[in-house]
Coordinates of C-alpha atoms in Angstrom, one line a residue:
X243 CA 164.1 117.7 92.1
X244 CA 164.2 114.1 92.9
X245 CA 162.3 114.6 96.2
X246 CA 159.7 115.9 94.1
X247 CA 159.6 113.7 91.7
X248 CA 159.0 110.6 94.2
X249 CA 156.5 112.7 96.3
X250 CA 154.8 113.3 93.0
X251 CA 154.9 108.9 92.5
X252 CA 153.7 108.6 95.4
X253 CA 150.7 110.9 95.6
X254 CA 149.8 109.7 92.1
X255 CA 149.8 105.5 93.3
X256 CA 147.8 106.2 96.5
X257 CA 145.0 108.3 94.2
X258 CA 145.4 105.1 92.0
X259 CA 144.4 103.0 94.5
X260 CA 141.4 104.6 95.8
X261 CA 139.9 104.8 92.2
X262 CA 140.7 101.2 92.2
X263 CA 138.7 100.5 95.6
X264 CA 136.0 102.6 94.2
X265 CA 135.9 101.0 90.9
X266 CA 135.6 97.3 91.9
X267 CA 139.0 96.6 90.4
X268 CA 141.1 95.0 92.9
X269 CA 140.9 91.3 93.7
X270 CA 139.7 91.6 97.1
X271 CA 136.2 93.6 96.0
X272 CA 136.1 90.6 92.5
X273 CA 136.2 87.6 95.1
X274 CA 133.4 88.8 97.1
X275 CA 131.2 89.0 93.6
X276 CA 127.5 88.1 94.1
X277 CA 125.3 85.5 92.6
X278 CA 122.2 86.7 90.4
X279 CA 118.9 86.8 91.6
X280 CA 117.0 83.5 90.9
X281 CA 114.9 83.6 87.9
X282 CA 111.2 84.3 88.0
X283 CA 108.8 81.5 87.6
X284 CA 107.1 80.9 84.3
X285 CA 108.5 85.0 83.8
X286 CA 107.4 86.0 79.9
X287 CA 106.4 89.2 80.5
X288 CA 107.9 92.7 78.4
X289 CA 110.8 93.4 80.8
X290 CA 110.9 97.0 81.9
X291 CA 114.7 98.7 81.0
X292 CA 115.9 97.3 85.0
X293 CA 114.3 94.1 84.1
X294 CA 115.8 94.0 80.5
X295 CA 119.2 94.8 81.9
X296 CA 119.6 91.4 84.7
X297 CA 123.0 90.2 84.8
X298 CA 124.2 93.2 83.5
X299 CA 124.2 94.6 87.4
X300 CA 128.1 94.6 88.3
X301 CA 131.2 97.1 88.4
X302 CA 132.1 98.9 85.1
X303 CA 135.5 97.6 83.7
X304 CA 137.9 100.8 83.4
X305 CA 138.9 99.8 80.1
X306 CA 136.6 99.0 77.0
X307 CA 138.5 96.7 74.8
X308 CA 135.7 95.2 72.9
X309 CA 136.1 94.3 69.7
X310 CA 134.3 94.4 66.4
X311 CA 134.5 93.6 62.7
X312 CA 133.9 96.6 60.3
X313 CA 131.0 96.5 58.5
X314 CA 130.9 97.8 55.1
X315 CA 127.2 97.4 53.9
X316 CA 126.2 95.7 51.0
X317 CA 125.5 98.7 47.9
X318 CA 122.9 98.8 44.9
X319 CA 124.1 96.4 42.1
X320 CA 123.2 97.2 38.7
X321 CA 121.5 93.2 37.8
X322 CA 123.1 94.2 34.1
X323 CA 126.4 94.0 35.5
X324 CA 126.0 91.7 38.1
X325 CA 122.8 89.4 37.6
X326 CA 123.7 87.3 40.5
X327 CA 124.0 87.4 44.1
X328 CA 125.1 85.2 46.5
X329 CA 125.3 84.4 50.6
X330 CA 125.6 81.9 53.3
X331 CA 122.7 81.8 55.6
X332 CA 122.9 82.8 59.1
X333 CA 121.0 81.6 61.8
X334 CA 122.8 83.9 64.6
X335 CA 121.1 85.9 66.9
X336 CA 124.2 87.4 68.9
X337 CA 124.2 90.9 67.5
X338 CA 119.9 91.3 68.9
X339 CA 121.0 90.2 72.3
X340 CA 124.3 92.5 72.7
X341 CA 122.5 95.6 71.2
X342 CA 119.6 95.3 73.6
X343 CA 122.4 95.4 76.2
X344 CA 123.5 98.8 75.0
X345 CA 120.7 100.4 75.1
X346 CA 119.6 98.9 78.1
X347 CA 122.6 100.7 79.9
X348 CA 121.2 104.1 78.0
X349 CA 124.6 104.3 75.3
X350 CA 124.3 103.6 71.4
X351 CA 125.7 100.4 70.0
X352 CA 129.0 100.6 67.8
X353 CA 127.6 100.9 64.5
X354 CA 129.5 97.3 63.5
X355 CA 128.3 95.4 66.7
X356 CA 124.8 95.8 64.4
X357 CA 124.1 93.0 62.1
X358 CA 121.0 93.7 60.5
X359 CA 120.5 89.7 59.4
X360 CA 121.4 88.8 63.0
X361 CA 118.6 91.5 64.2
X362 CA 115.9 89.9 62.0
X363 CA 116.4 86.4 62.8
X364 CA 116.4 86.5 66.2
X365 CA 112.7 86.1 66.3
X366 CA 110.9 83.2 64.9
X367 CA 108.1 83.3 61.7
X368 CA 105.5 81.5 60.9
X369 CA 106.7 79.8 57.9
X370 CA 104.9 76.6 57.2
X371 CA 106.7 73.0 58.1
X372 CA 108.5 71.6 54.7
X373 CA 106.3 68.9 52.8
X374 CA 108.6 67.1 51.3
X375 CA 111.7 65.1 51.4
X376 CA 113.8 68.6 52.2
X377 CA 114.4 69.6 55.8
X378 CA 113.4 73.0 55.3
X379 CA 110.6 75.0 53.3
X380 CA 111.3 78.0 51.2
X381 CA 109.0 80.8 51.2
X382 CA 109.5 83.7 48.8
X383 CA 107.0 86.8 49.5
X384 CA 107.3 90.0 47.8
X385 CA 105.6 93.9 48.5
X386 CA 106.3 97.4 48.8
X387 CA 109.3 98.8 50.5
X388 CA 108.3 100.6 52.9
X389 CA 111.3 103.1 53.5
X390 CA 111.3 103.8 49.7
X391 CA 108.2 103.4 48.2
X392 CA 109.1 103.2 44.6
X393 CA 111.2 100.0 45.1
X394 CA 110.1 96.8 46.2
X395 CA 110.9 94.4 49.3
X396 CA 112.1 90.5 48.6
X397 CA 111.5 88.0 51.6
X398 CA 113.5 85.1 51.5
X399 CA 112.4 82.8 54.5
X400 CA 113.3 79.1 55.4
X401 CA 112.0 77.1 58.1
X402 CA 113.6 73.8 59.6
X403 CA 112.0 70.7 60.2
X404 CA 110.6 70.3 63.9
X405 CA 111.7 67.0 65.3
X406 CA 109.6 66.1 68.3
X407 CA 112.0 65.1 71.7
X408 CA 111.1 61.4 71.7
X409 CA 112.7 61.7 67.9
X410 CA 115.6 63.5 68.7
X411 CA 119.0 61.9 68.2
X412 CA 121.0 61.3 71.6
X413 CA 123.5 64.0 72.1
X414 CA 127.1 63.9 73.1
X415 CA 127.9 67.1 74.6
X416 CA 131.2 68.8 75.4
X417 CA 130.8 72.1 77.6
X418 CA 134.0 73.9 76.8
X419 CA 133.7 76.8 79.8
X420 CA 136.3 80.2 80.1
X421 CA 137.7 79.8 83.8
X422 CA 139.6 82.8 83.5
X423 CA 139.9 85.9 85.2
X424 CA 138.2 87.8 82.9
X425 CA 135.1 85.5 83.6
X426 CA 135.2 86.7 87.2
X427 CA 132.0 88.8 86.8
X428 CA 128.4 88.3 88.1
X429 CA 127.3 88.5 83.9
X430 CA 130.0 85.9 83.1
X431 CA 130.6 83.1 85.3
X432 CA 127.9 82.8 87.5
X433 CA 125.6 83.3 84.7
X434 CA 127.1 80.5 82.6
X435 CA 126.5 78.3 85.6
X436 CA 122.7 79.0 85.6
X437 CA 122.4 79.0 82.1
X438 CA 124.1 75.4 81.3
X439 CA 122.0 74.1 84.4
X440 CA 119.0 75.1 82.2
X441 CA 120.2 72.9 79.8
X442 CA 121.2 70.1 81.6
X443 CA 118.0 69.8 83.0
X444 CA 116.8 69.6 79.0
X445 CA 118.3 67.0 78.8
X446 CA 117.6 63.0 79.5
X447 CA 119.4 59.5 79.9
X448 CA 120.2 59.0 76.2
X449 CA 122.5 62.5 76.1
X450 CA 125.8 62.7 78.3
X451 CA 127.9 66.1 79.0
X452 CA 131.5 66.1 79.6
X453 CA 132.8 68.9 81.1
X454 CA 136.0 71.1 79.9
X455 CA 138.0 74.4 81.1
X456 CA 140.2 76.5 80.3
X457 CA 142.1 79.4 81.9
X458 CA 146.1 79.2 81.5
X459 CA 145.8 75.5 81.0
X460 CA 143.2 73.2 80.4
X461 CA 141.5 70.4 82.2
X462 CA 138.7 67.7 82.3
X463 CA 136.7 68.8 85.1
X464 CA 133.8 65.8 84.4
X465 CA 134.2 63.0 81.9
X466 CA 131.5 62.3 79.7
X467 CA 128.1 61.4 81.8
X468 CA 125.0 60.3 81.5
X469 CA 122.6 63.2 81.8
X470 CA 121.1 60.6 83.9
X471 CA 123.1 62.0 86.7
X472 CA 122.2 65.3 86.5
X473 CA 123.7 66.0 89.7
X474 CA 127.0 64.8 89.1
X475 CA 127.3 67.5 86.3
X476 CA 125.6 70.8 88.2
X477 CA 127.6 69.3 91.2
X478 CA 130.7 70.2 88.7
X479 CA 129.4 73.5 87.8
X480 CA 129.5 74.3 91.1
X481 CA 132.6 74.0 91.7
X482 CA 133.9 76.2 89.3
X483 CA 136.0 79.0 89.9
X484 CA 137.3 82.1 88.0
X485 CA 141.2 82.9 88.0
X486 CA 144.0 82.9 85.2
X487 CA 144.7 84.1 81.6
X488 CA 142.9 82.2 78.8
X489 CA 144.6 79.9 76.9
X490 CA 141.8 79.2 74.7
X491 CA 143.7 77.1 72.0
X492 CA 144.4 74.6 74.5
X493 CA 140.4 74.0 75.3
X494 CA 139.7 73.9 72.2
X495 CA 141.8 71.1 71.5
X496 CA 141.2 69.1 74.3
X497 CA 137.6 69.4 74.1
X498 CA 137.1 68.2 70.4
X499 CA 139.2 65.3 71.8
X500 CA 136.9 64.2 74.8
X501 CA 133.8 65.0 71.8
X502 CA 136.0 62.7 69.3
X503 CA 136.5 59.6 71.9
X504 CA 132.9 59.5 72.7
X505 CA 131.3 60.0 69.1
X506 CA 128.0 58.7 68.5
X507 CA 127.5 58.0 65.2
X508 CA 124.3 59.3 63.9
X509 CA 123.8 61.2 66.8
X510 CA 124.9 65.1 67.5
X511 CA 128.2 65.3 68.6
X512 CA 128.8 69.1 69.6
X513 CA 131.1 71.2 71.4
X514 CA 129.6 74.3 73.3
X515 CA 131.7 76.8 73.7
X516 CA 131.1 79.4 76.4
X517 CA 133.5 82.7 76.9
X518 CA 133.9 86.2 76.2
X519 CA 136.6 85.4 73.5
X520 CA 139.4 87.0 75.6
X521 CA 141.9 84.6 74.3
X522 CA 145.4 85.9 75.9
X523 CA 148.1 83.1 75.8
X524 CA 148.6 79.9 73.9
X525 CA 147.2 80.7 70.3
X526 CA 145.5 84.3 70.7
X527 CA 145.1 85.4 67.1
X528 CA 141.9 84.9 64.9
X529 CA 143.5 83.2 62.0
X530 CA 145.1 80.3 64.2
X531 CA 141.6 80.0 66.3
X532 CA 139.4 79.8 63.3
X533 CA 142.0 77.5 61.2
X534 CA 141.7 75.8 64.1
X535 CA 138.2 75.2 64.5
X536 CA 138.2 74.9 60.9
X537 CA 140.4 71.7 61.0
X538 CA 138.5 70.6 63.9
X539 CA 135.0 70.6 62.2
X540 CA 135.9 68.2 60.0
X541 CA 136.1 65.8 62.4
X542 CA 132.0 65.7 62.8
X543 CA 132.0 67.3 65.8
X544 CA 129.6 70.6 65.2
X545 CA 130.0 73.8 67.9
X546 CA 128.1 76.4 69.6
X547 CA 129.3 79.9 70.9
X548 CA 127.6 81.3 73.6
X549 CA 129.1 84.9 74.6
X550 CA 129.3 86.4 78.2
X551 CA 130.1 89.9 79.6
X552 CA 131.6 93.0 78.3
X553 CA 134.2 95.5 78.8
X554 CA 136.4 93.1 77.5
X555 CA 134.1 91.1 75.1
X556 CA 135.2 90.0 71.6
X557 CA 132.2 89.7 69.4
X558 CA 135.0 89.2 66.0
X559 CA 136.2 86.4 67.2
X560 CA 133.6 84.6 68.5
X561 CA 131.7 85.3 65.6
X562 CA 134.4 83.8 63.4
X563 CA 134.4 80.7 65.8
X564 CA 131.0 79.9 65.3
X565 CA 131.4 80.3 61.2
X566 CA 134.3 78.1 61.0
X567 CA 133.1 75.6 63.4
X568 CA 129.9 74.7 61.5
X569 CA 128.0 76.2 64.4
X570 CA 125.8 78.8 65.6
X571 CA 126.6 82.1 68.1
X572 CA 124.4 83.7 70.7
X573 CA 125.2 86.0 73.1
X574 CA 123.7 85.8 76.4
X575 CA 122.6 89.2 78.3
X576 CA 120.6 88.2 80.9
X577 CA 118.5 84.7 82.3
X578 CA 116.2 85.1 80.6
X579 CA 118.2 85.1 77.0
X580 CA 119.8 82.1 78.6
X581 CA 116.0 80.1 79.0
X582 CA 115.3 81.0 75.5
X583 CA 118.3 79.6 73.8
X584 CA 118.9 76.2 75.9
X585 CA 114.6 76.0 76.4
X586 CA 112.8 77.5 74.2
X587 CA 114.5 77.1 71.5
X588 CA 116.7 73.5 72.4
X589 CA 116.5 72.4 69.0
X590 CA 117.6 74.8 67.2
X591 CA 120.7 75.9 69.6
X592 CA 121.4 71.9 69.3
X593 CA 120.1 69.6 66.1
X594 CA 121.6 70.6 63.2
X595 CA 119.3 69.5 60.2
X596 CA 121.1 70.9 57.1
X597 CA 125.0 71.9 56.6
X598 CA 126.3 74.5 54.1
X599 CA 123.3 76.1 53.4
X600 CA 123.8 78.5 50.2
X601 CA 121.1 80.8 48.4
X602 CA 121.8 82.2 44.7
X603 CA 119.5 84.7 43.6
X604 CA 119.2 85.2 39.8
X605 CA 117.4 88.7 38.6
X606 CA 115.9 89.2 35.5
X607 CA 117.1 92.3 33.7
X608 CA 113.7 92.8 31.9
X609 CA 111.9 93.4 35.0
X610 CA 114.7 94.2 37.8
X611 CA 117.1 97.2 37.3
X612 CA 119.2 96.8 40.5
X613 CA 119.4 95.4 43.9
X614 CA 120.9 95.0 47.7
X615 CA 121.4 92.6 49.6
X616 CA 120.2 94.0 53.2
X617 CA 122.9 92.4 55.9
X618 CA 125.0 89.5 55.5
X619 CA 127.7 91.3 54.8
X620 CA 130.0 88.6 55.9
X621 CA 128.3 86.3 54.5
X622 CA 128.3 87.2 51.2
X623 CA 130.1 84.4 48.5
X624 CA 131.4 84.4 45.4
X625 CA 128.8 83.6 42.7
X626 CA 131.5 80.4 42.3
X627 CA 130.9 78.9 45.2
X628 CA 128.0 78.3 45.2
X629 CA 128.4 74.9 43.2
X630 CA 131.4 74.4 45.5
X631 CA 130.9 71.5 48.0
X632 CA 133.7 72.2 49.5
X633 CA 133.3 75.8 50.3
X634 CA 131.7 76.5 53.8
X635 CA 128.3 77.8 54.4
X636 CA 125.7 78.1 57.2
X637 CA 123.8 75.3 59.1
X638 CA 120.2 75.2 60.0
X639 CA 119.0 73.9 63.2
X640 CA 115.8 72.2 64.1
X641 CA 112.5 74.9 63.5
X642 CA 115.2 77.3 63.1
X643 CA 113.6 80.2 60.7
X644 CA 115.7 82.2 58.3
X645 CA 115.2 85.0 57.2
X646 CA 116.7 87.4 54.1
X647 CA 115.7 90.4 52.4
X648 CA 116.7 92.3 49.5
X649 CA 115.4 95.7 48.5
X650 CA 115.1 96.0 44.3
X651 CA 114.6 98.6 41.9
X652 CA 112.4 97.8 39.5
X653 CA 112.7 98.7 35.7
X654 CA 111.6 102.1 35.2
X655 CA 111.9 103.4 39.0
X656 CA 114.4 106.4 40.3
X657 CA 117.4 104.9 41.2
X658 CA 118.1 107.4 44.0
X659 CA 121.7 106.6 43.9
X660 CA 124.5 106.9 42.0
X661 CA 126.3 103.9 40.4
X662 CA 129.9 104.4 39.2
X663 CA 130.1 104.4 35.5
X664 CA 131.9 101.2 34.1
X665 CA 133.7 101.7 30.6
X666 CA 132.4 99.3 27.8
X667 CA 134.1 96.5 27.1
X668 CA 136.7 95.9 24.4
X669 CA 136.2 92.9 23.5
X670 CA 133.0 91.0 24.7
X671 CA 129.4 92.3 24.2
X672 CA 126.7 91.6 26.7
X673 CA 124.8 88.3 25.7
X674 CA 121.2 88.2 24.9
X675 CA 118.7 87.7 26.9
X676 CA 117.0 84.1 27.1
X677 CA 113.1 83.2 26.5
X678 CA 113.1 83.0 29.9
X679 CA 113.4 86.9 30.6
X680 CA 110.9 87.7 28.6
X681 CA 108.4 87.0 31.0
X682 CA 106.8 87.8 34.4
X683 CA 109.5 86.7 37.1
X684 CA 111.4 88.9 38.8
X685 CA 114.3 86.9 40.1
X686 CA 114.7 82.8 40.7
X687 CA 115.9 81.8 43.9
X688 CA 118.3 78.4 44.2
X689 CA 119.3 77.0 47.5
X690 CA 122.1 74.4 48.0
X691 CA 122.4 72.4 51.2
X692 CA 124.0 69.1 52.6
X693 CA 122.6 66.9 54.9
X694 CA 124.2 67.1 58.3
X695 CA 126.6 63.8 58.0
X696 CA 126.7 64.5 53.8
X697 CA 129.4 65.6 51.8
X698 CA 127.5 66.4 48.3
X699 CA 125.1 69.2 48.4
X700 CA 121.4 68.9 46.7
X701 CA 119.9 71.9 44.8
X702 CA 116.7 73.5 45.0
X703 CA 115.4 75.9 42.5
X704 CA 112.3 78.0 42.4
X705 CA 111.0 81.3 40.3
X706 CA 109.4 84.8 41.4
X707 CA 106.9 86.9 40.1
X708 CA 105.8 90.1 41.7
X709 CA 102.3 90.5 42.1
X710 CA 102.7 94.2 42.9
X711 CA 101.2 93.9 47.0
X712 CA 101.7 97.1 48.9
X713 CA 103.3 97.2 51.9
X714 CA 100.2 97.6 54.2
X715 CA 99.1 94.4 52.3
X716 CA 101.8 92.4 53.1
X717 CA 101.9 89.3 56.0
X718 CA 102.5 90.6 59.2
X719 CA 105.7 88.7 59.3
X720 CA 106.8 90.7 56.6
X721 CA 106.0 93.7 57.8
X722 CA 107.5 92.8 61.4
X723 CA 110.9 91.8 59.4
X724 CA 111.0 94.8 57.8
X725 CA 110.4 96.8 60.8
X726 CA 113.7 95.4 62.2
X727 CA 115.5 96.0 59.6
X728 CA 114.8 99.7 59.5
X729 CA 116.0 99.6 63.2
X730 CA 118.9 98.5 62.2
X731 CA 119.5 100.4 59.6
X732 CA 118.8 103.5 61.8
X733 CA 120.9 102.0 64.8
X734 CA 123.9 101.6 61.8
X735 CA 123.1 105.3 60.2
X736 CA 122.8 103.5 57.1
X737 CA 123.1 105.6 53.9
X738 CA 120.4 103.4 52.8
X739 CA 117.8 103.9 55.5
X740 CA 115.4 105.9 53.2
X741 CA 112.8 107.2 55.0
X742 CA 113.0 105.3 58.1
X743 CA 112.1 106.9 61.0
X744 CA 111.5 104.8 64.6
X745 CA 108.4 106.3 65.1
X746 CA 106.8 104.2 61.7
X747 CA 108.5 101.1 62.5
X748 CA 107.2 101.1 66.1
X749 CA 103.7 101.4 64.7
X750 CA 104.2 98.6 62.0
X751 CA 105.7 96.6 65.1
X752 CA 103.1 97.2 67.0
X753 CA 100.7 96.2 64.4
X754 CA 102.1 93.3 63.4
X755 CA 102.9 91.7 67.1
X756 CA 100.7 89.1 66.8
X757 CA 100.3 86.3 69.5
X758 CA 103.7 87.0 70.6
X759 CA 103.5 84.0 73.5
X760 CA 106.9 84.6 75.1
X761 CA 106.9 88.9 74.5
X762 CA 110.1 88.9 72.3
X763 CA 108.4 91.2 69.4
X764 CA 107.0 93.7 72.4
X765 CA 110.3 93.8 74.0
X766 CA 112.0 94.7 70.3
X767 CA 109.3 97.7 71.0
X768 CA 110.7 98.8 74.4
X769 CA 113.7 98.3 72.5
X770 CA 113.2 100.9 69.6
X771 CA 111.6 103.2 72.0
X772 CA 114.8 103.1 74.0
X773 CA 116.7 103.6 70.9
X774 CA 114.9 106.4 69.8
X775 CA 115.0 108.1 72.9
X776 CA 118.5 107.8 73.3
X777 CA 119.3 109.1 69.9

């Protein structure tokens, strides 16, 4: 029986191995790992599936440990019971980028890898520049919704102040880069290479970049240097290598010191954290990371959170990162994701123009009979904080646009849904409306926001009438925003979608595409084709 039992080992290790040697697994087949092609010059074209999918060209990981936060989506609110609602903005774009890599590959995303918000503001609108004193303009536009025709559509959209390179603060810049073995992919580390050379060569003399890295311990690789030498610092890049478990904790905290001993004061001091958030030794959990971070953003020192890879990629903790670090997260697919973030959009990924960014929308019961909030789930505040300095919120960057939207039911439309009964109250009655209500406006939206080195917020306040535009009437920004968000909605198999259906929001995509200089809004299309075909 024993004799059997080892023969049995046996036979079972050797099969192990070959699937192993198939499968890309052992070390041998990951040291011999190939770079990616070089990228295409002045490439802006709609990338074809292959195309959409470079960097994503390596072995399949045996195991899929990514990991996600559950998403419970926002519900109707009655405004009688709860008049006000309350968020942080979100300037992310990491959920757009990891779902096209999904269904580039031909598989579904999880339903909670799909932020809606996330989906939506990955592409930029043409809001107009603020006027004023403010460092962002507030746009308000209202119309038909189109996936339920008897409610109505809110567009909330901000747009940052540009500031022109010649006026941009000098930067002091600490790569933080994942060395570990998990990083030993053609999608992770040799793709972080390329991408942080496009930003290097962003930069100029007035910026420096130290270099940080972490596998099980950490190290300076490159003290702060002038961007200057530009070769110095890709020179270091180059010399990076893949190997070890991640001790993330330990980067952390030696790279906000490096950022701390070479502040610039009035300039933008920021760490840029680059991984795929498997943090296995040191401090692993989320609540130590993010009070971590948390601690360390007071210091300052703002952060970015660039993702890599998959297989073993942790979206909820990266995501989490980027909140607590008064920072922004991206997740970078391919090249040409890379180009966009640290080129096209440099400013944005790197100038932070206003901290703590907070929106309060009031409804008026006389004219509004409920409402959701469509994404930003984790975003979503309590109506208290909102006059809470010292409560957290989102930042926006340079010509960063931000977009929200909330679908309302109007006085005297179906509901279509079901709200819970809620027993009358004992002891209080509601209070009487206000001479205010009695009136046109719909809701009044109020913003609060700090400047980037401020610790007391400013308010801004303004009110909404609906004019009663129909969808096909609206801007085709609109219409293009709300065209994502029924992808995402269908992508999520929301309970809300409505009547949603991939085939109307390609045509309102495709209507509303516009100039569309660098193809981001005909790729979405590709995308939903993709999607649609899939499903």
């Amino acid at each position: 029986m024993k004799k059997a039992v080892a023969i049995f080992i046996l036979i079972s290790m050797a099969l192990w191995i070959g699937a192993c040697t198939k499968t890309g697994t052992l070390v041998e087949q990951q040291q011999n790992v190939a770079e990616l092609p070089p990228p295409v010059a002045g490439e802006s074209k709609v990338l074809s599936r292959a195309e959409a999918a470079d960097g994503l060209r390596y072995y399949q990981p045996e195991f899929n440990t990514e990991t996600y936060d559950r998403i419970v989506e926002n519900s109707f609110k009655m405004v009688g019971q709860n008049p006000l609602s309350t968020f942080s903005i979100d300037v992310d774009t990491a959920s757009y980028s990891n779902v096209r890599r999904f269904l580039t590959q031909g598989t579904q995303p999880p339903p909670d890898a799909v932020r809606i918000e996330e989906l939506i503001n990955y592409f930029s609108y043409d809001y107009p520049q603020p006027a004023g004193d403010d460092p962002f303009s507030v746009n308000v536009e209202v119309a038909q919704c189109p996936w339920n025709l008897e409610h109505r559509l809110v567009r909330i959209g901000l747009r940052g102040r540009t500031i022109e390179q010649k006026e941009r603060p000098a930067s002091n810049l600490v790569f933080l880069l994942d060395v570990s073995g998990s990083m030993n992919s053609p999608n992770k580390l040799p793709l972080l290479k390329r991408s942080f050379n496009v930003l290097v060569n962003q930069l100029d003399k007035r910026d420096s970049v130290a270099i940080v890295v972490y596998a099980g311990a950490s190290g300076l690789v490159l003290p702060s240097t002038s961007c200057g030498d530009k070769n110095a610092i890709i020179d270091a890049f180059e010399r990076l290598q893949a190997g070890g478990s991640t001790n993330g904790g330990a980067g952390i905290e030696l790279a906000y010191q490096v950022a701390q001993q070479n502040f610039i004061k009035g300039g933008n001091n920021r760490v840029i954290l680059a991984t795929d958030g498997d943090f296995n030794i040191g401090t692993t959990n989320q609540g130590d990371l993010t009070r971590l971070i948390e601690e360390k953003a007071q210091s300052g020192v703002f952060l970015t959170v660039l993702g890599f890879g998959m297989g073993n990629y942790k979206d909820s903790t990266l995501e989490k990162l980027a909140d607590m670090g008064n920072g922004n997260y991206a997740y970078i697919d391919n090249f040409r994701e890379a180009r966009k973030v640290f080129a096209e959009q440099i400013s944005g990924t790197l100038y932070t123009i206003a901290k703590d960014v907070k929106i309060q929308v009031e409804f008026n019961p006389i004219n509004v009979l409920a409402y959701r909030l469509v994404g930003y789930e984790n975003r979503v505040l309590n109506n208290e904080d909102f006059n809470d300095d010292q409560k957290d919120a989102g930042e926006i960057g340079a010509g960063h646009t931000v977009t929200a939207l909330y679908e309302v039911v109007p006085v005297g439309a179906k509901l279509g849904f079901e709200i819970p009964d809620v027993n009358e109250l004992k002891y209080q009655q509601p209070t009487p409306l206000t001479t205010a209500a009695i009136g046109p406006e719909m809701l009044t939206v109020a913003l609060r926001y700090k400047q980037p080195d401020g610790d007391t917020s400013k308010l801004l306040s303004m009110p909404v009438i609906d004019r009663g535009q129909n969808f096909d009437n609206a801007s085709d920004d609109f219409r293009f925003a709300a065209a994502v968000a029924q992808f995402g909605m269908l992508l999520r198999g929301s309970e809300f979608k409505g009547g949603s259906s991939y085939e109307y929001l390609i045509e309102v995509a495709n209507e509303t595409k516009g100039q569309d200089s660098h193809g981001y809004r005909a790729e979405f299309i590709e995308l939903a084709r993709l999607a649609r075909d899939i499903k």
